[in-house]
Coordinates of C-alpha atoms in Angstrom, one line a residue:
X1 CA -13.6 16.7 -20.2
X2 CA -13.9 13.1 -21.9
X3 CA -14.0 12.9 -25.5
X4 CA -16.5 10.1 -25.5
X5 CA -18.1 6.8 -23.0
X6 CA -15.8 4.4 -22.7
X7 CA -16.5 0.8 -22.0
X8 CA -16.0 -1.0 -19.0
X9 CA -13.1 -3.2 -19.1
X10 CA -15.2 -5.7 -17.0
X11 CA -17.8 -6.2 -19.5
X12 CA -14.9 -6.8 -22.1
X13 CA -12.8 -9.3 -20.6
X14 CA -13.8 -12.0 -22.3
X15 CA -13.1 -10.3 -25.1
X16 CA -9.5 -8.7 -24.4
X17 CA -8.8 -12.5 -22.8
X18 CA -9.3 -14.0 -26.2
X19 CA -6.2 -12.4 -27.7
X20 CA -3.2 -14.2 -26.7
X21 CA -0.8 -11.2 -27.0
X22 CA -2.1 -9.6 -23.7
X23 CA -0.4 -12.2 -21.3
X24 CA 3.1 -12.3 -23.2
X25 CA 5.9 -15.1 -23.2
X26 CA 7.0 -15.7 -19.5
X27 CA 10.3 -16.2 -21.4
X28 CA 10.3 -12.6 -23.3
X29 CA 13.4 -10.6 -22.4
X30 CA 11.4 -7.1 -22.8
X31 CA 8.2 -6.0 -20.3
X32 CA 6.6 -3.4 -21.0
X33 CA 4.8 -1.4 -17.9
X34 CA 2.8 1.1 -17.5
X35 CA 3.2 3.8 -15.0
X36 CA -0.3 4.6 -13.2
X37 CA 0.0 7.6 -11.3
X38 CA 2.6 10.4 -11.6
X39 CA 2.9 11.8 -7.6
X40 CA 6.2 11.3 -5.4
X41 CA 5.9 7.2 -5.4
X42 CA 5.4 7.0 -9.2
X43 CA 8.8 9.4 -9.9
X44 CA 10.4 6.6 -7.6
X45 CA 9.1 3.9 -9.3
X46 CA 10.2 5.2 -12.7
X47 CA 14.1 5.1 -11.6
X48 CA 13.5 1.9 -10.3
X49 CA 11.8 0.8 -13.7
X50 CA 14.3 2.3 -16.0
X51 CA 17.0 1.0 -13.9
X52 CA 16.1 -2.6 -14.3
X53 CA 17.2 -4.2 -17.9
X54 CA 14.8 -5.3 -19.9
X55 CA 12.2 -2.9 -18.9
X56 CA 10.3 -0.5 -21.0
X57 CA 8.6 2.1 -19.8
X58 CA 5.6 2.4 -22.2
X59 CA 3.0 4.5 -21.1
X60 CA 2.3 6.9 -18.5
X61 CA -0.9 7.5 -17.2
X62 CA -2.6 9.9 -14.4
X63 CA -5.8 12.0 -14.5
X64 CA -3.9 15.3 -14.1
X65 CA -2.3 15.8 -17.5
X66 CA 0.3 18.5 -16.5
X67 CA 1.8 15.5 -14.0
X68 CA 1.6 13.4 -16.3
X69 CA 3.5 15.6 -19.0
X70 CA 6.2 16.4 -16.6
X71 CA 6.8 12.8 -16.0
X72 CA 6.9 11.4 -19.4
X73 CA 10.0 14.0 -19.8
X74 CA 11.3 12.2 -17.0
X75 CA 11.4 9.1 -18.9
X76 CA 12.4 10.2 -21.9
X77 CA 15.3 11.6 -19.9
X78 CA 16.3 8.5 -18.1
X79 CA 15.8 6.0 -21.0
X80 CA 15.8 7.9 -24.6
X81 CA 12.1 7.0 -25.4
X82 CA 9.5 8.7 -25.5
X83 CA 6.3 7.0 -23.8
X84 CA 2.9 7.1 -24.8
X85 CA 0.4 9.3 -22.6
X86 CA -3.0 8.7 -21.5
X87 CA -5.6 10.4 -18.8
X88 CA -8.0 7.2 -18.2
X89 CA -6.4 3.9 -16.9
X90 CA -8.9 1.7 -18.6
X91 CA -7.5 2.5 -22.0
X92 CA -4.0 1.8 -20.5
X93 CA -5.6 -1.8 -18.8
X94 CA -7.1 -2.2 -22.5
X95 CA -3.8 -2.1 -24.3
X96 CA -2.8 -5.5 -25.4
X97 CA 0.9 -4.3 -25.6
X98 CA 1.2 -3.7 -21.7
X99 CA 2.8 -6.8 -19.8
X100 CA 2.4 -4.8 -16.5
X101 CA 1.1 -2.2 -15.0
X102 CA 2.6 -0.2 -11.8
X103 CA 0.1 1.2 -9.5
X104 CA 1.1 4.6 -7.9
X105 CA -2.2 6.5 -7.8
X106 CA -4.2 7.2 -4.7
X107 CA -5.2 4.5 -2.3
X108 CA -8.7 4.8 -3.3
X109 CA -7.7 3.5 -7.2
X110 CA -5.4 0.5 -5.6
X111 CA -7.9 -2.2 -5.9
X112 CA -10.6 -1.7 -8.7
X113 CA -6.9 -1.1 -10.6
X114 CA -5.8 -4.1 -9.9
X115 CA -8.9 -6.1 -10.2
X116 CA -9.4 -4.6 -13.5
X117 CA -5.4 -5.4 -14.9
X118 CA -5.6 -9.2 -13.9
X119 CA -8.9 -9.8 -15.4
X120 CA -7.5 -8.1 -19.2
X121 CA -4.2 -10.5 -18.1
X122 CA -1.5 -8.1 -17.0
X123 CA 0.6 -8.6 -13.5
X124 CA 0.4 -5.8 -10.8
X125 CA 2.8 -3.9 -8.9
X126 CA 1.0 -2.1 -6.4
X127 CA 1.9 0.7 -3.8
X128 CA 1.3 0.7 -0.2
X129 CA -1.3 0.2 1.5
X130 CA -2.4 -1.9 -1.3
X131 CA -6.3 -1.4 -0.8
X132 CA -8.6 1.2 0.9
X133 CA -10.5 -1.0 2.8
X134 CA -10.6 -4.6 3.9
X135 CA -13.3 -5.7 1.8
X136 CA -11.2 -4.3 -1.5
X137 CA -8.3 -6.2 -0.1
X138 CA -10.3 -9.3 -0.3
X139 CA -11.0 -9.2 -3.6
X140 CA -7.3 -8.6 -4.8
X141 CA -6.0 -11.2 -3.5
X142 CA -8.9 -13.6 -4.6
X143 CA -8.5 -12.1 -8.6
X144 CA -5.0 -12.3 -8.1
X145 CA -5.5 -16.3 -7.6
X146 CA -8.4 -16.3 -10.0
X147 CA -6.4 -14.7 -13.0
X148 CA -3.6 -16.5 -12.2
X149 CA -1.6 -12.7 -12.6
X150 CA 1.6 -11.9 -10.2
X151 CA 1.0 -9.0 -8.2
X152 CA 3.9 -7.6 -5.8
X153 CA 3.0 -5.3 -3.0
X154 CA 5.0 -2.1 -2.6
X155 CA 6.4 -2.8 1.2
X156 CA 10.0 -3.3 -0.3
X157 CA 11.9 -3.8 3.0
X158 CA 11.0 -7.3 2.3
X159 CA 13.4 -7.7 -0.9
X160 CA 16.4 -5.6 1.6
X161 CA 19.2 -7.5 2.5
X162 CA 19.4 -6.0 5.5
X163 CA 16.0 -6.5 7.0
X164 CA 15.9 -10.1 5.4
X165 CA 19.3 -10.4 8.1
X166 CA 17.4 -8.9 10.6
X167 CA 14.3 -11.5 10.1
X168 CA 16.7 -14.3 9.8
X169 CA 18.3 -13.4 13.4
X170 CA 14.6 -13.5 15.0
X171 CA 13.5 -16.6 13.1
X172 CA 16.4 -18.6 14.4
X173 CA 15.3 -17.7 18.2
X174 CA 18.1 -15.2 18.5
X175 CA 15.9 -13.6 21.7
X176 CA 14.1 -16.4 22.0
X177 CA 10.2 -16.7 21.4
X178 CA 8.9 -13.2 20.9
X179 CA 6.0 -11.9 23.4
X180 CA 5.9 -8.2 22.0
X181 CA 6.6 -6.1 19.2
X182 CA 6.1 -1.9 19.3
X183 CA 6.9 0.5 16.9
X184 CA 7.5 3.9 16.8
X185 CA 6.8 6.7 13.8
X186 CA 7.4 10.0 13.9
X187 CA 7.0 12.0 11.2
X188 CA 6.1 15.6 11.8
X189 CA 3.4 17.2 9.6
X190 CA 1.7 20.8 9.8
X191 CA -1.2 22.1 9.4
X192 CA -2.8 22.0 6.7
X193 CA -5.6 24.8 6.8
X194 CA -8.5 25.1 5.0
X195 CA -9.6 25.1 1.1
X196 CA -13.2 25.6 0.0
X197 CA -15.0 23.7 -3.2
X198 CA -13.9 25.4 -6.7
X199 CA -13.8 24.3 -10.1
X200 CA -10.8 21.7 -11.0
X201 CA -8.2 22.8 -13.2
X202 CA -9.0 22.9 -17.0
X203 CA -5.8 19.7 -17.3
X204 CA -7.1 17.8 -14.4
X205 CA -10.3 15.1 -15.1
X206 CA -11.6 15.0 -11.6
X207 CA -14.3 12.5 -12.3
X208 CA -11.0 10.1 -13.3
X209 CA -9.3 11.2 -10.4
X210 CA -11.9 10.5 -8.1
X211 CA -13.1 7.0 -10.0
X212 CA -14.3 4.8 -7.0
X213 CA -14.7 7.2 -4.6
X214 CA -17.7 8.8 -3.4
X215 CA -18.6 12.0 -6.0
X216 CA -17.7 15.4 -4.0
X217 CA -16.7 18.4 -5.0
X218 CA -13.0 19.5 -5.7
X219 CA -10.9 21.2 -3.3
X220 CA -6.8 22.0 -3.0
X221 CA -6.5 20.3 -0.2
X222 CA -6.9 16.7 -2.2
X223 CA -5.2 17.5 -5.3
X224 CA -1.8 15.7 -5.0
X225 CA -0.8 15.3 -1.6
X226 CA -3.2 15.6 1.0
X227 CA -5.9 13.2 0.2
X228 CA -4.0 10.8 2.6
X229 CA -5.5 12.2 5.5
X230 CA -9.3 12.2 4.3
X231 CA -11.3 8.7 5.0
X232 CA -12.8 8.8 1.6
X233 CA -9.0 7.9 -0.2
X234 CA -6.5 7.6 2.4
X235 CA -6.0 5.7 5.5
X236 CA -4.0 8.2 7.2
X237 CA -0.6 8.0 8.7
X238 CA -1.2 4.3 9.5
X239 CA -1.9 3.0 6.4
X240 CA 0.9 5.9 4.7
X241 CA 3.6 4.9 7.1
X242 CA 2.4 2.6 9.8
X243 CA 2.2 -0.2 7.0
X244 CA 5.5 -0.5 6.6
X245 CA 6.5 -1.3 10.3
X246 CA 3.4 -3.6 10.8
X247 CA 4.8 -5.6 7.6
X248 CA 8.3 -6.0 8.8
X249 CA 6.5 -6.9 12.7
X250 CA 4.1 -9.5 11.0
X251 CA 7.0 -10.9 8.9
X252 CA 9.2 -11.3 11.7
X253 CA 5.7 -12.7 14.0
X254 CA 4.6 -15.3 11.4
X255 CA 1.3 -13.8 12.2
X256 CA -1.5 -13.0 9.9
X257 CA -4.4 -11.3 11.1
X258 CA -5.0 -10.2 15.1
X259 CA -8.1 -10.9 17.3
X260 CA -8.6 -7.9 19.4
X261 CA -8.0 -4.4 18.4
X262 CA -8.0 -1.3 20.3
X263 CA -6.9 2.5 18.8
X264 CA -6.8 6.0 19.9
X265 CA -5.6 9.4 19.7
X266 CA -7.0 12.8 17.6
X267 CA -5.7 15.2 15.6
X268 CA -3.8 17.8 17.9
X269 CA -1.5 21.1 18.1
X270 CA -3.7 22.9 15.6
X271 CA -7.2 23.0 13.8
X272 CA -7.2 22.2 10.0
X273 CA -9.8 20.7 7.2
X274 CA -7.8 16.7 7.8
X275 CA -10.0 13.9 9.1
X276 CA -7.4 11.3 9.8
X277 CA -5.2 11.5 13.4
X278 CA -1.6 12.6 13.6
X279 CA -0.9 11.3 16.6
X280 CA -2.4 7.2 17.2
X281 CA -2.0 4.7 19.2
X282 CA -2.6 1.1 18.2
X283 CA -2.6 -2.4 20.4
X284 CA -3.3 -5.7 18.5
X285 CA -3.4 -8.9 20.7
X286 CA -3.4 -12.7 18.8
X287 CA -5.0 -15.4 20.0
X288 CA -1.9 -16.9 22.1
X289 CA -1.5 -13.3 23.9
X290 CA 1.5 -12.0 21.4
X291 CA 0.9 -8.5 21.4
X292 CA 1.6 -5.5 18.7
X293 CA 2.5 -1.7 20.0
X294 CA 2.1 0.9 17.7
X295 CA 2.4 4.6 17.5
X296 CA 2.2 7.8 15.3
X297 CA 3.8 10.8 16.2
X298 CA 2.9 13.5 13.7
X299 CA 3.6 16.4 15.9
X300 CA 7.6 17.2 16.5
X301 CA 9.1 14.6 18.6
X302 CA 13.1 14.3 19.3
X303 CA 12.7 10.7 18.9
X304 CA 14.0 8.0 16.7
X305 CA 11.2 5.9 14.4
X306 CA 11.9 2.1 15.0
X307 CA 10.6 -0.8 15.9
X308 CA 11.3 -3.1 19.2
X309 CA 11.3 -7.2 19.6
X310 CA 11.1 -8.1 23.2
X311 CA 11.8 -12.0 23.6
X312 CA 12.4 -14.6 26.3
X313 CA 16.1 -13.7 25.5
X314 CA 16.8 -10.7 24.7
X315 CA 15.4 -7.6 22.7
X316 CA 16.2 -6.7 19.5
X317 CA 15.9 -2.7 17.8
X318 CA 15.5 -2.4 14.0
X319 CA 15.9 0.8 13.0
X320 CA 13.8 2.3 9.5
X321 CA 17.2 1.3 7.7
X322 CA 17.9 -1.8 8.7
X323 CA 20.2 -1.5 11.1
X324 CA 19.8 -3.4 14.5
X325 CA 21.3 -4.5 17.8
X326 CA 20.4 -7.0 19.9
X327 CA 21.1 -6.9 23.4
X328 CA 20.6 -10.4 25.5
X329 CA 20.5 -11.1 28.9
X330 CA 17.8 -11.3 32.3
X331 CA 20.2 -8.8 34.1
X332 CA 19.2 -5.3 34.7
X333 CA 21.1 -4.3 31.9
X334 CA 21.4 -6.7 29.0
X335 CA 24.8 -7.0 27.2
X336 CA 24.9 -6.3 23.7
X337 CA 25.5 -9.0 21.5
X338 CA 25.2 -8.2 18.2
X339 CA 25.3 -4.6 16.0
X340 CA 24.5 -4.5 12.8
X341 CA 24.7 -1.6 11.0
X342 CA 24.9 -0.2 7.5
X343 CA 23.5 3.1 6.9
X344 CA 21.2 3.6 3.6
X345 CA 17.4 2.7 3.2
X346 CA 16.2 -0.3 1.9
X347 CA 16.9 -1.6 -1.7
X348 CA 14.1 -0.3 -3.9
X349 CA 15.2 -1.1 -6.8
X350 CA 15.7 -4.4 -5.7
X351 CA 12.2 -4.9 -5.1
X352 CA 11.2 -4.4 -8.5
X353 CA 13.9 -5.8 -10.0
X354 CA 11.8 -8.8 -7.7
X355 CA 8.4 -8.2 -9.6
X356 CA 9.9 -8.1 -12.5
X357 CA 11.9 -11.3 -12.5
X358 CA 8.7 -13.1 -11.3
X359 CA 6.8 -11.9 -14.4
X360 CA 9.4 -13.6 -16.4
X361 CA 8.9 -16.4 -14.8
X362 CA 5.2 -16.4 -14.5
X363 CA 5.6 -17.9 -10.8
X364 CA 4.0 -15.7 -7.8
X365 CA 6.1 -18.1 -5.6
X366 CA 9.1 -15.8 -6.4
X367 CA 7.7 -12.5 -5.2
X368 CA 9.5 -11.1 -2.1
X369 CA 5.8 -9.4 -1.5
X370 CA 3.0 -11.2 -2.8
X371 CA -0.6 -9.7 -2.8
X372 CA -1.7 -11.4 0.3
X373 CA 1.4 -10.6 2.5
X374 CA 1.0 -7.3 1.1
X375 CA -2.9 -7.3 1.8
X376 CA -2.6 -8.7 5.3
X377 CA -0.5 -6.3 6.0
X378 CA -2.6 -3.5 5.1
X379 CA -5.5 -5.2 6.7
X380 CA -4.0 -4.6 10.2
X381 CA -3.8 -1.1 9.3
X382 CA -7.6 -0.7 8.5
X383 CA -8.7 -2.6 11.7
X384 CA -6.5 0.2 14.1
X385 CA -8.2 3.3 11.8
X386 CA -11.5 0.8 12.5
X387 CA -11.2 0.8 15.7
X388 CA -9.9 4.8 16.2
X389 CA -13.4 6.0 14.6
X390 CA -15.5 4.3 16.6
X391 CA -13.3 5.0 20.0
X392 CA -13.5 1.2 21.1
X393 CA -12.2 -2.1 21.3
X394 CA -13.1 -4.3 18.1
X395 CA -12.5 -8.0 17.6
X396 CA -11.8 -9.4 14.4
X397 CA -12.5 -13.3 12.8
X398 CA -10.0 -13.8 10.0
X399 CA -12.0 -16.6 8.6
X400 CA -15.0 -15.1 7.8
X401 CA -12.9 -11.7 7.9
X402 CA -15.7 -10.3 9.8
X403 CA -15.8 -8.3 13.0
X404 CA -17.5 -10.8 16.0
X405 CA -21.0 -10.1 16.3
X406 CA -20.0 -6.3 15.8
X407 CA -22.2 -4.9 12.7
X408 CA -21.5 -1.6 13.5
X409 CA -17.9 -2.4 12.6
X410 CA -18.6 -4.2 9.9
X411 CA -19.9 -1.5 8.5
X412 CA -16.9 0.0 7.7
X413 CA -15.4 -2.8 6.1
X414 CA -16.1 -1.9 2.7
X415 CA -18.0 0.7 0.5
X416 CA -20.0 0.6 -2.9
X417 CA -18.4 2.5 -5.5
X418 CA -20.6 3.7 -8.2
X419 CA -20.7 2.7 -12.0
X420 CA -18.6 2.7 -14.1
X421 CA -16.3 2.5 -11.1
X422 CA -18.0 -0.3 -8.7
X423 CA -15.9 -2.7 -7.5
X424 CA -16.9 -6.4 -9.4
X425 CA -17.9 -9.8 -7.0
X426 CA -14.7 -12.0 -7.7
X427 CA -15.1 -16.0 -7.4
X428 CA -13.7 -17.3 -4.7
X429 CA -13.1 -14.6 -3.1
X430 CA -10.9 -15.0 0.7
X431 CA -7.5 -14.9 1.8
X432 CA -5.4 -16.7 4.6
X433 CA -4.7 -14.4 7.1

């Protein structure tokens, strides 16, 4: 399906470096991105990238060329141009007219991506969860520093107005100093069955698709969707959804990575081919005993995803949106003292908008979502599925980001892709979290 070996854009940094066109004037007017990955995520990411002056939309990229087809008509609809297509990502990565590249492919690309696009000099917007496993995470954030590249993380409720009131409110000690957090998803999914190996579809290149993961055979039940439940490229629900809440939770905490880290649950209500849980449970304790609840609901539920603050005085719900109420008080039933409510989802565009102003200015400092924000989040999602597959209690060193004296989980802390796909050893590598 390739019309020829291609080069690895590690072993030819030095030489794509050495043109000074690849990292562009900070002061241009015009980026040019690239769109990496044409699912659900990348059609939102086009709007927000067409609606954002200044930005072109050069070049869209993804491994199934009928997706890819259909969404450069998209945006030739929504700007007038026609962009360039292309099936591999390394020849995008290799263009030294790309300023940026936006990352909506499958979890398992996320990080050799991004490694590779900061190494050839381009900044990174990359989707949630921004890695696959810790390890990968790791290694972002220390070629993020090492390039010297801006790289935004997708968990835009950070660039809302609404949440960034909502933060405020708890930062000032509106309930006081905050014991407990919990969180609630529910989002109900079916089954869904079983599909057996066949041959990939004559427009799909399944040895790009699959890239960095480990080589299996091809099956309907990965191809566009439904990878996120399988460990080999998703993280399931918690690392689909579940990073969202523990971003906003952490943000509001000022907390980076927990200590101890317990998770259940299973997959239940039917039988099918998925490996991930629909319905988890999560409990992350820090050091001074501040605690994290979380939990997935996959199943039908009649009740409301949110997230809970519980203070010394008062409580505070945040709502998906935005909204929230605080109620204050040591009475049995605490009076409400503030409502805050707008409707809507968060700014998305926004976010972007974000990314891209940052670019301009060459400056990481301005990004609503840096890498490592982005990455610790994500990190707390890996360390609940951690703990759900081996059905115990871990504890986790953020330092070494190793598991304590635990090499069972450490195990799962990484993987080895295989060349031309391995992920490279980064100088430096480590984060704060």
């Amino acid at each position: 399906m390739m019309d020829g070996p291609l080069m690895n854009p590690i072993d030819r940094r030095s030489f794509l470096l050495s043109f000074p066109a690849i990292a562009r004037s900070a002061a241009s007017d015009r980026v040019r991105v690239a769109l990496i990955g044409a699912g659900g995520r990348g059609k939102d990411l086009l709007r927000n990238a067409s609606a954002v002056p200044g930005v072109e939309v050069a070049t869209i990229c993804d491994p199934d060329e009928t997706r890819m087809r259909q969404m450069a008509e998209q945006a030739t609809t929504r700007t007038g141009k026609s962009p360039a297509l292309q099936a591999d990502l390394r020849r995008v990565i290799e263009d030294r007219d790309i300023d940026a590249v936006i990352l909506t492919c499958c979890n398992h690309w996320h990080a050799l991506a991004t490694i590779w696009a900061v190494q050839a000099g381009k900044h990174v917007y990359v989707e949630k969860p921004v890695s696959h496993d810790v390890d990968e995470g790791t290694r972002m954030v220390a070629a993020a520093r090492r390039y010297k590249r801006v790289v935004q993380g997708g968990t835009q409720r950070r660039s809302s107005e609404r949440f960034r009131k909502a933060i405020a409110y708890l930062h000032s000690g509106g309930i006081g100093d905050i014991y407990m957090a919990r969180w609630l998803f529910t989002g109900p999914r079916d089954s869904i069955g079983f599909r057996s190996p066949e041959e990939p579809p004559a427009d799909l290149h399944w040895d790009l698709w699959l890239g960095p993961a480990p080589k299996q055979p091809f099956h309907r039940n990965l191809v566009h969707y439904n990878w996120h439940w399988f460990w080999d490229f998703g993280s399931g629900e918690m690392g689909n959804n579940g990073v969202h809440y523990l971003d906003v939770i952490r943000w509001a905490l000022k907390k980076g990575a927990p200590r101890r880290i317990y998770s259940n649950g299973g997959r239940f209500g039917y039988r099918d081919q998925a490996q991930t849980p629909n319905t988890q449970l999560a409990q992350m304790q820090y050091e001074d005993g501040v605690e994290i609840l979380c939990e997935i609901r996959g199943l039908y539920s009649n009740e409301e995803t949110g997230m809970h603050f519980y203070g010394s005085k008062g409580v505070m719900h945040l709502d998906r949106s935005g909204n929230f109420q605080v109620y204050a008080g040591r009475s049995k039933k605490p009076e409400l003292v503030v409502d805050e409510g707008w409707g809507g989802n968060a700014e998305e565009v926004g976010h972007f908008r974000n990314f891209i102003d940052a670019v301009r200015a060459n400056d990481k400092g301005m990004l609503n979502c840096d890498i490592e924000e982005a990455e610790c989040s994500t990190l707390l999602c890996h360390l609940a599925n951690i703990s759900y597959r081996l059905k115990r209690e871990v504890r986790f060193d953020a330092a070494s980001r190793r598991f304590v004296g635990d090499s069972e989980a450490d195990a799962l802390l990484g993987r080895t892709g295989q060349p031309p796909f391995s992920l490279p050893e980064i100088r430096g590598e480590g984060t704060k979290s």
